[in-house]
Amino acid sequence: MIPETNRTPPEVTRFAPSPTGLLHLGHAFAAGFAAQAAAGGRFLLRLEDIDITRTKPEYEAALYEDLAWLGLEWETPVRRQSEHFADYQQALDRLATMDLLYPCFCTRKEIQEEIARAGHAPHGPDGALYPGTCRALSIPDRATRVQRGDAYALRLDVHRAKSTVTAPLLWHDIDHGTHEARPEIFGDVVLARKETPTSYHLAVVVDDALQGITLVTRGADLLEATHLHRLLQELLNLPVPRWRHHRLIVDEDGKRLAKRDDARSLRTLRAEGWTAERVWEAVG
Ligand code: GLU
């Protein structure tokens, strides 16, 4: 699965699923890829369960069962993001001290209306970019609204953040080469909300650093996210891993597999008599 040409000293890799559904062939491939990339090193598992409303204990249990059935072995204890909100808060505090965050009080509807008024909307990997409405609020206005209890999200002022970095911000993917980070393609991303006090982007960089990950392997759908992750690593003074963004497993129609396709889950395939070997052949 992994060409031998790029072998380096033992790597620390991780598979980081969200326990919000049953694993499918795409997860098997991603987990196998990470485990193989760690050969001779360490393979870790991390549960990305910050969305506590969608996370279910039965999915977590199913996930361990499926991975063990596939013959994978990982270190314990497994890191559960929901148990580490204090770590993400510390990172947010640091960014706030650097004056790189601002509270955004816009509802989704207000953002859509603002974009419609503007008549155009630059798009990034996650959709239309935030038009920056709340970035323009004065400091006293922000304080008044926070004090009176208005709900808000914390956004990264991406241009200001990038301007604090003077050296070229580079990141390296073993298969796709060296890139200059372009975090601005995401606009002013949300890094925390009231109900979810961290975002995927923030939690991932904090955890990869705390877990000592040297090689981040994940699907090519997250390649662009790395532009932002690299900036966050720089701002937070975290070690910079290398990356391998791998292909995605698709169905017969060329569509990416989704967790909602229960019919294609590893659990269903197993019940139908598939063996782990057949799974590896199918994704190989
Ligand atoms: N939890 C993410 C996913 O399910 C993976 C994140 C990552 O590997 O950085 O796609």
Tab-separated table of C-alpha atoms and ligand atoms in Angstrom:
chain	number	residue	atom	x	y	z
A	1	MET	CA	0.000	0.000	0.000
A	2	ILE	CA	2.861	2.382	0.813
A	3	PRO	CA	5.844	2.705	-1.546
A	4	GLU	CA	9.072	1.725	0.139
A	5	THR	CA	10.995	4.644	-1.335
A	6	ASN	CA	10.047	7.186	1.303
A	7	ARG	CA	10.865	5.145	4.372
A	8	THR	CA	12.227	7.227	7.221
A	9	PRO	CA	12.849	6.550	10.922
A	10	PRO	CA	9.934	5.110	12.898
A	11	GLU	CA	6.886	7.320	12.643
A	12	VAL	CA	4.085	8.042	15.082
A	13	THR	CA	0.799	7.995	13.184
A	14	ARG	CA	-2.840	8.041	14.157
A	15	PHE	CA	-6.273	7.068	12.922
A	16	ALA	CA	-8.786	9.664	14.089
A	17	PRO	CA	-12.386	8.673	13.413
A	18	SER	CA	-15.492	10.311	14.845
A	19	PRO	CA	-17.753	7.847	16.667
A	20	THR	CA	-20.845	9.199	14.945
A	21	GLY	CA	-21.614	6.182	12.785
A	22	LEU	CA	-20.390	2.751	11.751
A	23	LEU	CA	-17.033	2.442	10.020
A	24	HIS	CA	-16.997	1.545	6.318
A	25	LEU	CA	-14.406	0.448	3.763
A	26	GLY	CA	-13.028	3.988	3.537
A	27	HIS	CA	-12.251	3.944	7.247
A	28	ALA	CA	-10.646	0.522	6.942
A	29	PHE	CA	-8.356	1.888	4.242
A	30	ALA	CA	-7.510	5.015	6.266
A	31	ALA	CA	-6.826	3.004	9.423
A	32	GLY	CA	-4.746	0.439	7.535
A	33	PHE	CA	-2.806	3.202	5.809
A	34	ALA	CA	-1.956	4.895	9.106
A	35	ALA	CA	-1.047	1.593	10.766
A	36	GLN	CA	1.204	0.602	7.889
A	37	ALA	CA	2.864	4.008	7.790
A	38	ALA	CA	3.745	3.460	11.452
A	39	ALA	CA	5.381	0.079	10.845
A	40	GLY	CA	8.225	-0.151	13.347
A	41	GLY	CA	6.940	2.996	15.056
A	42	ARG	CA	3.728	3.769	16.945
A	43	PHE	CA	0.144	3.683	15.744
A	44	LEU	CA	-2.333	5.637	17.855
A	45	LEU	CA	-6.085	5.906	17.806
A	46	ARG	CA	-7.940	9.104	18.613
A	47	LEU	CA	-11.663	9.611	18.946
A	48	GLU	CA	-12.756	12.895	17.430
A	49	ASP	CA	-15.890	13.220	19.517
A	50	ILE	CA	-16.127	16.967	20.091
A	51	ASP	CA	-19.642	16.942	18.653
A	52	ILE	CA	-21.089	15.331	21.744
A	53	THR	CA	-24.626	15.472	20.354
A	54	ARG	CA	-23.742	13.104	17.482
A	55	THR	CA	-21.303	10.851	19.314
A	56	LYS	CA	-22.719	7.556	20.582
A	57	PRO	CA	-21.056	5.006	22.906
A	58	GLU	CA	-22.319	2.167	20.730
A	59	TYR	CA	-20.404	3.593	17.761
A	60	GLU	CA	-17.278	3.778	19.864
A	61	ALA	CA	-17.689	0.136	20.893
A	62	ALA	CA	-18.367	-0.879	17.271
A	63	LEU	CA	-15.282	0.966	16.146
A	64	TYR	CA	-12.965	-0.967	18.483
A	65	GLU	CA	-14.604	-4.209	17.450
A	66	ASP	CA	-14.238	-3.466	13.736
A	67	LEU	CA	-10.607	-2.369	14.009
A	68	ALA	CA	-9.699	-5.441	16.059
A	69	TRP	CA	-11.493	-7.635	13.521
A	70	LEU	CA	-9.354	-6.051	10.822
A	71	GLY	CA	-6.316	-7.186	12.788
A	72	LEU	CA	-5.154	-3.711	13.777
A	73	GLU	CA	-3.477	-2.993	17.085
A	74	TRP	CA	-3.246	0.404	18.667
A	75	GLU	CA	-1.862	1.862	21.851
A	76	THR	CA	-4.084	2.497	24.829
A	77	PRO	CA	-5.395	4.623	26.398
A	78	VAL	CA	-7.144	6.021	23.368
A	79	ARG	CA	-7.326	9.809	23.362
A	80	ARG	CA	-10.896	11.087	23.460
A	81	GLN	CA	-11.140	14.716	22.440
A	82	SER	CA	-14.188	15.330	24.612
A	83	GLU	CA	-12.006	14.708	27.677
A	84	HIS	CA	-9.529	17.421	26.734
A	85	PHE	CA	-11.477	20.620	26.265
A	86	ALA	CA	-9.049	22.319	28.690
A	87	ASP	CA	-6.197	21.756	26.215
A	88	TYR	CA	-8.119	23.454	23.420
A	89	GLN	CA	-9.076	26.285	25.753
A	90	GLN	CA	-5.415	26.874	26.501
A	91	ALA	CA	-4.713	27.168	22.770
A	92	LEU	CA	-7.630	29.582	22.371
A	93	ASP	CA	-6.353	31.678	25.265
A	94	ARG	CA	-2.980	31.935	23.599
A	95	LEU	CA	-4.515	33.065	20.308
A	96	ALA	CA	-6.682	35.555	22.204
A	97	THR	CA	-3.625	36.971	23.955
A	98	MET	CA	-2.091	37.474	20.532
A	99	ASP	CA	-5.250	39.387	19.589
A	100	LEU	CA	-6.021	37.020	16.732
A	101	LEU	CA	-9.581	36.053	17.715
A	102	TYR	CA	-12.816	38.000	17.653
A	103	PRO	CA	-16.319	37.148	18.811
A	104	CYS	CA	-18.824	36.688	15.995
A	105	PHE	CA	-22.478	37.132	16.877
A	106	CYS	CA	-23.888	36.419	13.394
A	107	THR	CA	-26.441	33.679	12.962
A	108	ARG	CA	-26.209	31.462	9.881
A	109	LYS	CA	-29.170	33.355	8.448
A	110	GLU	CA	-27.503	36.729	8.977
A	111	ILE	CA	-24.367	35.494	7.260
A	112	GLN	CA	-26.407	34.324	4.271
A	113	GLU	CA	-28.208	37.657	4.089
A	114	GLU	CA	-24.939	39.550	4.255
A	115	ILE	CA	-23.507	37.438	1.450
A	116	ALA	CA	-26.667	37.983	-0.643
A	117	ARG	CA	-26.396	41.762	-0.099
A	118	ALA	CA	-22.775	41.729	-1.184
A	119	GLY	CA	-23.844	39.990	-4.389
A	120	HIS	CA	-20.854	37.682	-4.435
A	121	ALA	CA	-19.192	35.271	-2.067
A	122	PRO	CA	-15.686	33.937	-2.332
A	123	HIS	CA	-15.777	30.216	-1.604
A	124	GLY	CA	-13.314	28.097	0.327
A	125	PRO	CA	-13.039	24.382	1.070
A	126	ASP	CA	-15.907	24.613	3.594
A	127	GLY	CA	-18.233	26.775	1.473
A	128	ALA	CA	-18.827	30.521	1.298
A	129	LEU	CA	-16.315	32.529	3.294
A	130	TYR	CA	-17.509	34.514	6.271
A	131	PRO	CA	-17.911	38.117	5.077
A	132	GLY	CA	-16.172	39.510	8.157
A	133	THR	CA	-19.130	41.453	9.556
A	134	CYS	CA	-18.185	41.109	13.219
A	135	ARG	CA	-14.505	41.761	12.602
A	136	ALA	CA	-15.521	45.397	12.177
A	137	LEU	CA	-17.255	45.675	15.575
A	138	SER	CA	-15.587	48.069	17.974
A	139	ILE	CA	-14.010	46.706	21.150
A	140	PRO	CA	-16.693	48.325	23.380
A	141	ASP	CA	-19.475	46.896	21.170
A	142	ARG	CA	-17.961	43.441	21.456
A	143	ALA	CA	-17.674	43.762	25.215
A	144	THR	CA	-21.258	44.983	25.600
A	145	ARG	CA	-22.668	42.125	23.588
A	146	VAL	CA	-20.581	39.479	25.338
A	147	GLN	CA	-21.573	40.909	28.733
A	148	ARG	CA	-25.250	40.887	27.953
A	149	GLY	CA	-25.022	37.206	27.078
A	150	ASP	CA	-25.384	37.240	23.275
A	151	ALA	CA	-24.322	33.894	21.815
A	152	TYR	CA	-21.083	34.072	19.889
A	153	ALA	CA	-18.471	32.004	18.121
A	154	LEU	CA	-14.758	32.790	18.194
A	155	ARG	CA	-13.272	33.406	14.764
A	156	LEU	CA	-9.649	33.585	13.724
A	157	ASP	CA	-8.690	36.837	12.002
A	158	VAL	CA	-6.824	34.902	9.353
A	159	HIS	CA	-5.143	37.811	7.578
A	160	ARG	CA	-3.897	39.337	10.786
A	161	ALA	CA	-2.766	35.899	11.959
A	162	LYS	CA	-0.863	35.248	8.774
A	163	SER	CA	0.752	38.665	8.876
A	164	THR	CA	2.342	37.807	12.236
A	165	VAL	CA	4.302	35.042	10.519
A	166	THR	CA	7.297	36.437	8.685
A	167	ALA	CA	9.093	33.322	7.417
A	168	PRO	CA	7.516	31.388	4.518
A	169	LEU	CA	4.966	28.999	5.957
A	170	LEU	CA	5.671	25.647	4.326
A	171	TRP	CA	4.313	22.162	4.800
A	172	HIS	CA	5.350	18.896	3.253
A	173	ASP	CA	3.256	16.024	1.971
A	174	ILE	CA	5.392	12.985	1.172
A	175	ASP	CA	3.273	12.185	-1.892
A	176	HIS	CA	2.209	15.670	-2.971
A	177	GLY	CA	5.309	17.709	-2.285
A	178	THR	CA	5.982	20.948	-0.455
A	179	HIS	CA	3.281	23.601	-0.274
A	180	GLU	CA	3.253	27.191	0.838
A	181	ALA	CA	0.397	27.501	3.334
A	182	ARG	CA	-2.629	29.462	2.134
A	183	PRO	CA	-4.836	29.501	5.258
A	184	GLU	CA	-6.751	32.484	3.917
A	185	ILE	CA	-8.671	30.120	1.606
A	186	PHE	CA	-10.807	29.343	4.678
A	187	GLY	CA	-11.487	32.966	5.558
A	188	ASP	CA	-12.012	33.794	9.230
A	189	VAL	CA	-12.789	30.270	10.450
A	190	VAL	CA	-14.701	29.513	13.632
A	191	LEU	CA	-12.343	28.015	16.209
A	192	ALA	CA	-14.886	27.603	19.010
A	193	ARG	CA	-18.589	27.849	19.708
A	194	LYS	CA	-20.518	27.914	22.921
A	195	GLU	CA	-21.911	24.399	22.554
A	196	THR	CA	-18.659	23.009	21.112
A	197	PRO	CA	-15.746	24.851	22.730
A	198	THR	CA	-13.301	23.840	20.009
A	199	SER	CA	-13.407	23.151	16.299
A	200	TYR	CA	-12.051	20.226	14.340
A	201	HIS	CA	-9.173	22.371	13.037
A	202	LEU	CA	-8.030	23.533	16.456
A	203	ALA	CA	-8.436	20.166	18.195
A	204	VAL	CA	-6.541	18.334	15.476
A	205	VAL	CA	-3.409	20.482	15.664
A	206	VAL	CA	-3.386	20.523	19.464
A	207	ASP	CA	-3.846	16.753	19.646
A	208	ASP	CA	-1.348	15.877	16.954
A	209	ALA	CA	1.228	17.861	18.922
A	210	LEU	CA	0.276	16.449	22.331
A	211	GLN	CA	0.280	12.912	20.963
A	212	GLY	CA	3.660	13.430	19.308
A	213	ILE	CA	2.377	12.588	15.820
A	214	THR	CA	5.235	12.761	13.308
A	215	LEU	CA	3.263	11.756	10.213
A	216	VAL	CA	-0.366	12.778	9.721
A	217	THR	CA	-2.113	10.444	7.301
A	218	ARG	CA	-5.656	11.211	6.210
A	219	GLY	CA	-7.917	11.446	3.184
A	220	ALA	CA	-7.210	13.791	0.285
A	221	ASP	CA	-10.462	15.586	1.158
A	222	LEU	CA	-8.549	17.161	4.046
A	223	LEU	CA	-5.522	18.283	2.047
A	224	GLU	CA	-6.664	21.889	1.975
A	225	ALA	CA	-7.286	21.874	5.725
A	226	THR	CA	-3.541	21.459	6.134
A	227	HIS	CA	-3.027	25.059	4.955
A	228	LEU	CA	-4.894	26.207	8.028
A	229	HIS	CA	-3.400	23.613	10.353
A	230	ARG	CA	0.085	24.740	9.422
A	231	LEU	CA	-0.763	28.324	10.369
A	232	LEU	CA	-2.258	27.224	13.696
A	233	GLN	CA	0.856	25.175	14.448
A	234	GLU	CA	3.011	28.213	13.810
A	235	LEU	CA	0.873	30.506	15.967
A	236	LEU	CA	0.750	27.982	18.796
A	237	ASN	CA	4.436	27.146	18.505
A	238	LEU	CA	3.740	23.445	17.931
A	239	PRO	CA	6.005	20.931	16.219
A	240	VAL	CA	5.276	20.480	12.512
A	241	PRO	CA	4.639	16.912	11.358
A	242	ARG	CA	4.735	15.687	7.769
A	243	TRP	CA	1.632	14.616	5.945
A	244	ARG	CA	0.374	11.955	3.583
A	245	HIS	CA	-3.038	12.691	2.104
A	246	HIS	CA	-4.266	9.458	0.607
A	247	ARG	CA	-6.909	8.613	-1.948
A	248	LEU	CA	-10.520	8.154	-0.909
A	249	ILE	CA	-12.412	4.914	-1.342
A	250	VAL	CA	-15.428	5.380	-3.609
A	251	ASP	CA	-18.440	3.230	-4.498
A	252	GLU	CA	-19.288	1.827	-7.954
A	253	ASP	CA	-20.677	5.222	-8.949
A	254	GLY	CA	-17.482	6.967	-7.964
A	255	LYS	CA	-19.141	8.525	-4.912
A	256	ARG	CA	-17.301	8.762	-1.619
A	257	LEU	CA	-18.562	6.312	0.977
A	258	ALA	CA	-20.545	7.945	3.767
A	259	LYS	CA	-21.269	6.855	7.314
A	260	ARG	CA	-24.994	7.000	6.619
A	261	ASP	CA	-24.639	4.136	4.109
A	262	ASP	CA	-25.093	1.568	6.854
A	263	ALA	CA	-25.567	-1.121	4.239
A	264	ARG	CA	-21.888	-0.808	3.360
A	265	SER	CA	-20.538	-0.716	6.891
A	266	LEU	CA	-17.781	-3.110	7.950
A	267	ARG	CA	-20.239	-4.570	10.416
A	268	THR	CA	-22.709	-5.438	7.641
A	269	LEU	CA	-19.990	-6.842	5.409
A	270	ARG	CA	-18.794	-8.996	8.296
A	271	ALA	CA	-22.329	-10.271	8.879
A	272	GLU	CA	-22.480	-11.109	5.177
A	273	GLY	CA	-19.450	-13.314	5.590
A	274	TRP	CA	-16.642	-11.005	4.519
A	275	THR	CA	-13.241	-11.697	6.064
A	276	ALA	CA	-10.689	-9.048	6.999
A	277	GLU	CA	-8.538	-10.277	4.073
A	278	ARG	CA	-11.399	-9.565	1.706
A	279	VAL	CA	-11.663	-6.033	3.086
A	280	TRP	CA	-7.952	-5.415	2.464
A	281	GLU	CA	-8.299	-6.791	-1.053
A	282	ALA	CA	-11.314	-4.606	-1.730
A	283	VAL	CA	-9.558	-1.402	-0.710
A	284	GLY	CA	-6.037	-2.371	-1.749
B	1	GLU	N1	-11.871	12.911	12.159
B	1	GLU	C1	-11.524	13.166	10.808
B	1	GLU	C2	-12.383	12.340	9.874
B	1	GLU	O1	-13.167	11.567	10.325
B	1	GLU	C3	-10.080	12.851	10.514
B	1	GLU	C4	-9.248	13.991	10.892
B	1	GLU	C5	-7.786	13.888	10.577
B	1	GLU	O2	-7.308	12.787	10.309
B	1	GLU	O3	-7.149	14.914	10.644
B	1	GLU	O4	-12.306	12.524	8.677
